[in-house]
Amino acid sequence: MKTLPFIIGIAAGITVAAAAVTSLYPDVPRRMMRDGKKMCRCGMRAMQSMF
């Protein structure tokens, strides 16, 4: 029963931290989205070159 409040606390902490970062640096989500797409493309190319 102690794990449920612990997990809820971790989720709340992550949410608050993400909100703080996005309020301080509004371009971070856009950069993360762009870099994530780039990583997916590079990963797909790497997988295709293996086979």
PDB file of N, CA and C in Angstrom:
ATOM      1  N   MET A   1       0.811  -1.203   0.000  1.00  0.00           N
ATOM      2  CA  MET A   1       0.000   0.000   0.000  1.00  0.00           C
ATOM      3  C   MET A   1       0.853   1.266   0.000  1.00  0.00           C
ATOM      4  N   LYS A   2       2.122   1.145   0.346  1.00  0.00           N
ATOM      5  CA  LYS A   2       2.974   2.332   0.338  1.00  0.00           C
ATOM      6  C   LYS A   2       3.438   2.685  -1.063  1.00  0.00           C
ATOM      7  N   THR A   3       3.362   1.731  -1.982  1.00  0.00           N
ATOM      8  CA  THR A   3       3.869   2.004  -3.320  1.00  0.00           C
ATOM      9  C   THR A   3       2.952   2.930  -4.105  1.00  0.00           C
ATOM     10  N   LEU A   4       1.641   2.858  -3.885  1.00  0.00           N
ATOM     11  CA  LEU A   4       0.712   3.702  -4.647  1.00  0.00           C
ATOM     12  C   LEU A   4       0.948   5.192  -4.377  1.00  0.00           C
ATOM     13  N   PRO A   5       1.030   5.632  -3.127  1.00  0.00           N
ATOM     14  CA  PRO A   5       1.334   7.063  -2.913  1.00  0.00           C
ATOM     15  C   PRO A   5       2.706   7.456  -3.457  1.00  0.00           C
ATOM     16  N   PHE A   6       3.655   6.545  -3.406  1.00  0.00           N
ATOM     17  CA  PHE A   6       4.993   6.810  -3.928  1.00  0.00           C
ATOM     18  C   PHE A   6       4.934   7.043  -5.441  1.00  0.00           C
ATOM     19  N   ILE A   7       4.210   6.188  -6.143  1.00  0.00           N
ATOM     20  CA  ILE A   7       4.078   6.320  -7.600  1.00  0.00           C
ATOM     21  C   ILE A   7       3.329   7.598  -7.954  1.00  0.00           C
ATOM     22  N   ILE A   8       2.284   7.913  -7.190  1.00  0.00           N
ATOM     23  CA  ILE A   8       1.529   9.153  -7.438  1.00  0.00           C
ATOM     24  C   ILE A   8       2.426  10.369  -7.203  1.00  0.00           C
ATOM     25  N   GLY A   9       3.256  10.303  -6.180  1.00  0.00           N
ATOM     26  CA  GLY A   9       4.184  11.397  -5.894  1.00  0.00           C
ATOM     27  C   GLY A   9       5.209  11.593  -6.999  1.00  0.00           C
ATOM     28  N   ILE A  10       5.711  10.495  -7.523  1.00  0.00           N
ATOM     29  CA  ILE A  10       6.684  10.582  -8.622  1.00  0.00           C
ATOM     30  C   ILE A  10       6.022  11.195  -9.858  1.00  0.00           C
ATOM     31  N   ALA A  11       4.799  10.737 -10.173  1.00  0.00           N
ATOM     32  CA  ALA A  11       4.091  11.276 -11.338  1.00  0.00           C
ATOM     33  C   ALA A  11       3.817  12.767 -11.171  1.00  0.00           C
ATOM     34  N   ALA A  12       3.412  13.162  -9.963  1.00  0.00           N
ATOM     35  CA  ALA A  12       3.148  14.585  -9.715  1.00  0.00           C
ATOM     36  C   ALA A  12       4.432  15.403  -9.819  1.00  0.00           C
ATOM     37  N   GLY A  13       5.527  14.868  -9.314  1.00  0.00           N
ATOM     38  CA  GLY A  13       6.811  15.563  -9.398  1.00  0.00           C
ATOM     39  C   GLY A  13       7.273  15.747 -10.829  1.00  0.00           C
ATOM     40  N   ILE A  14       7.111  14.713 -11.639  1.00  0.00           N
ATOM     41  CA  ILE A  14       7.490  14.811 -13.045  1.00  0.00           C
ATOM     42  C   ILE A  14       6.641  15.857 -13.753  1.00  0.00           C
ATOM     43  N   THR A  15       5.342  15.867 -13.438  1.00  0.00           N
ATOM     44  CA  THR A  15       4.440  16.829 -14.067  1.00  0.00           C
ATOM     45  C   THR A  15       4.810  18.259 -13.691  1.00  0.00           C
ATOM     46  N   VAL A  16       5.084  18.486 -12.426  1.00  0.00           N
ATOM     47  CA  VAL A  16       5.452  19.831 -11.964  1.00  0.00           C
ATOM     48  C   VAL A  16       6.785  20.257 -12.584  1.00  0.00           C
ATOM     49  N   ALA A  17       7.739  19.342 -12.641  1.00  0.00           N
ATOM     50  CA  ALA A  17       9.041  19.678 -13.231  1.00  0.00           C
ATOM     51  C   ALA A  17       8.901  20.006 -14.712  1.00  0.00           C
ATOM     52  N   ALA A  18       8.099  19.228 -15.427  1.00  0.00           N
ATOM     53  CA  ALA A  18       7.898  19.500 -16.852  1.00  0.00           C
ATOM     54  C   ALA A  18       7.204  20.840 -17.058  1.00  0.00           C
ATOM     55  N   ALA A  19       6.228  21.154 -16.214  1.00  0.00           N
ATOM     56  CA  ALA A  19       5.543  22.439 -16.324  1.00  0.00           C
ATOM     57  C   ALA A  19       6.508  23.600 -16.046  1.00  0.00           C
ATOM     58  N   ALA A  20       7.388  23.432 -15.079  1.00  0.00           N
ATOM     59  CA  ALA A  20       8.353  24.482 -14.759  1.00  0.00           C
ATOM     60  C   ALA A  20       9.323  24.702 -15.915  1.00  0.00           C
ATOM     61  N   VAL A  21       9.809  23.615 -16.495  1.00  0.00           N
ATOM     62  CA  VAL A  21      10.761  23.743 -17.605  1.00  0.00           C
ATOM     63  C   VAL A  21      10.099  24.402 -18.806  1.00  0.00           C
ATOM     64  N   THR A  22       8.865  23.993 -19.134  1.00  0.00           N
ATOM     65  CA  THR A  22       8.204  24.579 -20.300  1.00  0.00           C
ATOM     66  C   THR A  22       7.834  26.035 -20.069  1.00  0.00           C
ATOM     67  N   SER A  23       7.562  26.425 -18.814  1.00  0.00           N
ATOM     68  CA  SER A  23       7.250  27.832 -18.567  1.00  0.00           C
ATOM     69  C   SER A  23       8.511  28.701 -18.636  1.00  0.00           C
ATOM     70  N   LEU A  24       9.641  28.140 -18.224  1.00  0.00           N
ATOM     71  CA  LEU A  24      10.893  28.892 -18.296  1.00  0.00           C
ATOM     72  C   LEU A  24      11.438  28.964 -19.717  1.00  0.00           C
ATOM     73  N   TYR A  25      11.336  27.851 -20.423  1.00  0.00           N
ATOM     74  CA  TYR A  25      11.878  27.758 -21.776  1.00  0.00           C
ATOM     75  C   TYR A  25      10.769  27.279 -22.708  1.00  0.00           C
ATOM     76  N   PRO A  26      10.000  28.185 -23.311  1.00  0.00           N
ATOM     77  CA  PRO A  26       8.848  27.775 -24.124  1.00  0.00           C
ATOM     78  C   PRO A  26       9.204  27.014 -25.397  1.00  0.00           C
ATOM     79  N   ASP A  27      10.441  27.104 -25.863  1.00  0.00           N
ATOM     80  CA  ASP A  27      10.800  26.410 -27.096  1.00  0.00           C
ATOM     81  C   ASP A  27      11.262  24.974 -26.869  1.00  0.00           C
ATOM     82  N   VAL A  28      11.371  24.546 -25.614  1.00  0.00           N
ATOM     83  CA  VAL A  28      11.857  23.193 -25.321  1.00  0.00           C
ATOM     84  C   VAL A  28      10.946  22.115 -25.904  1.00  0.00           C
ATOM     85  N   PRO A  29       9.618  22.186 -25.747  1.00  0.00           N
ATOM     86  CA  PRO A  29       8.784  21.126 -26.345  1.00  0.00           C
ATOM     87  C   PRO A  29       8.939  21.021 -27.858  1.00  0.00           C
ATOM     88  N   ARG A  30       9.068  22.155 -28.528  1.00  0.00           N
ATOM     89  CA  ARG A  30       9.258  22.117 -29.984  1.00  0.00           C
ATOM     90  C   ARG A  30      10.582  21.455 -30.347  1.00  0.00           C
ATOM     91  N   ARG A  31      11.624  21.811 -29.594  1.00  0.00           N
ATOM     92  CA  ARG A  31      12.934  21.206 -29.851  1.00  0.00           C
ATOM     93  C   ARG A  31      12.913  19.706 -29.602  1.00  0.00           C
ATOM     94  N   MET A  32      12.236  19.308 -28.497  1.00  0.00           N
ATOM     95  CA  MET A  32      12.152  17.887 -28.185  1.00  0.00           C
ATOM     96  C   MET A  32      11.394  17.136 -29.278  1.00  0.00           C
ATOM     97  N   MET A  33      10.330  17.732 -29.792  1.00  0.00           N
ATOM     98  CA  MET A  33       9.562  17.109 -30.862  1.00  0.00           C
ATOM     99  C   MET A  33      10.425  16.966 -32.115  1.00  0.00           C
ATOM    100  N   ARG A  34      11.139  18.026 -32.460  1.00  0.00           N
ATOM    101  CA  ARG A  34      11.995  18.000 -33.649  1.00  0.00           C
ATOM    102  C   ARG A  34      13.093  16.946 -33.511  1.00  0.00           C
ATOM    103  N   ASP A  35      13.759  16.939 -32.358  1.00  0.00           N
ATOM    104  CA  ASP A  35      14.847  15.987 -32.145  1.00  0.00           C
ATOM    105  C   ASP A  35      14.325  14.554 -32.090  1.00  0.00           C
ATOM    106  N   GLY A  36      13.127  14.366 -31.528  1.00  0.00           N
ATOM    107  CA  GLY A  36      12.535  13.032 -31.476  1.00  0.00           C
ATOM    108  C   GLY A  36      12.245  12.502 -32.866  1.00  0.00           C
ATOM    109  N   LYS A  37      11.717  13.359 -33.721  1.00  0.00           N
ATOM    110  CA  LYS A  37      11.440  12.949 -35.110  1.00  0.00           C
ATOM    111  C   LYS A  37      12.744  12.598 -35.823  1.00  0.00           C
ATOM    112  N   LYS A  38      13.768  13.407 -35.573  1.00  0.00           N
ATOM    113  CA  LYS A  38      15.056  13.161 -36.205  1.00  0.00           C
ATOM    114  C   LYS A  38      15.644  11.828 -35.742  1.00  0.00           C
ATOM    115  N   MET A  39      15.524  11.547 -34.455  1.00  0.00           N
ATOM    116  CA  MET A  39      16.028  10.282 -33.930  1.00  0.00           C
ATOM    117  C   MET A  39      15.274   9.100 -34.527  1.00  0.00           C
ATOM    118  N   CYS A  40      13.967   9.238 -34.691  1.00  0.00           N
ATOM    119  CA  CYS A  40      13.173   8.162 -35.294  1.00  0.00           C
ATOM    120  C   CYS A  40      13.619   7.900 -36.725  1.00  0.00           C
ATOM    121  N   ARG A  41      13.824   8.985 -37.484  1.00  0.00           N
ATOM    122  CA  ARG A  41      14.256   8.813 -38.865  1.00  0.00           C
ATOM    123  C   ARG A  41      15.622   8.140 -38.939  1.00  0.00           C
ATOM    124  N   CYS A  42      16.537   8.586 -38.091  1.00  0.00           N
ATOM    125  CA  CYS A  42      17.882   7.993 -38.097  1.00  0.00           C
ATOM    126  C   CYS A  42      17.825   6.532 -37.651  1.00  0.00           C
ATOM    127  N   GLY A  43      16.990   6.237 -36.681  1.00  0.00           N
ATOM    128  CA  GLY A  43      16.837   4.864 -36.212  1.00  0.00           C
ATOM    129  C   GLY A  43      16.253   3.964 -37.280  1.00  0.00           C
ATOM    130  N   MET A  44      15.268   4.492 -38.011  1.00  0.00           N
ATOM    131  CA  MET A  44      14.660   3.705 -39.092  1.00  0.00           C
ATOM    132  C   MET A  44      15.697   3.414 -40.180  1.00  0.00           C
ATOM    133  N   ARG A  45      16.495   4.426 -40.526  1.00  0.00           N
ATOM    134  CA  ARG A  45      17.529   4.211 -41.540  1.00  0.00           C
ATOM    135  C   ARG A  45      18.550   3.180 -41.072  1.00  0.00           C
ATOM    136  N   ALA A  46      18.917   3.246 -39.799  1.00  0.00           N
ATOM    137  CA  ALA A  46      19.887   2.290 -39.270  1.00  0.00           C
ATOM    138  C   ALA A  46      19.320   0.871 -39.317  1.00  0.00           C
ATOM    139  N   MET A  47      18.033   0.731 -38.976  1.00  0.00           N
ATOM    140  CA  MET A  47      17.409  -0.595 -39.010  1.00  0.00           C
ATOM    141  C   MET A  47      17.350  -1.121 -40.434  1.00  0.00           C
ATOM    142  N   GLN A  48      17.018  -0.231 -41.389  1.00  0.00           N
ATOM    143  CA  GLN A  48      16.919  -0.656 -42.783  1.00  0.00           C
ATOM    144  C   GLN A  48      18.285  -1.038 -43.352  1.00  0.00           C
ATOM    145  N   SER A  49      19.331  -0.356 -42.906  1.00  0.00           N
ATOM    146  CA  SER A  49      20.656  -0.676 -43.433  1.00  0.00           C
ATOM    147  C   SER A  49      21.156  -2.003 -42.881  1.00  0.00           C
ATOM    148  N   MET A  50      20.624  -2.437 -41.752  1.00  0.00           N
ATOM    149  CA  MET A  50      21.048  -3.721 -41.178  1.00  0.00           C
ATOM    150  C   MET A  50      20.481  -4.898 -41.959  1.00  0.00           C
ATOM    151  N   PHE A  51      19.329  -4.709 -42.564  1.00  0.00           N
ATOM    152  CA  PHE A  51      18.660  -5.841 -43.231  1.00  0.00           C
ATOM    153  C   PHE A  51      18.734  -5.760 -44.714  1.00  0.00           C
TER     154      PHE A  51
END
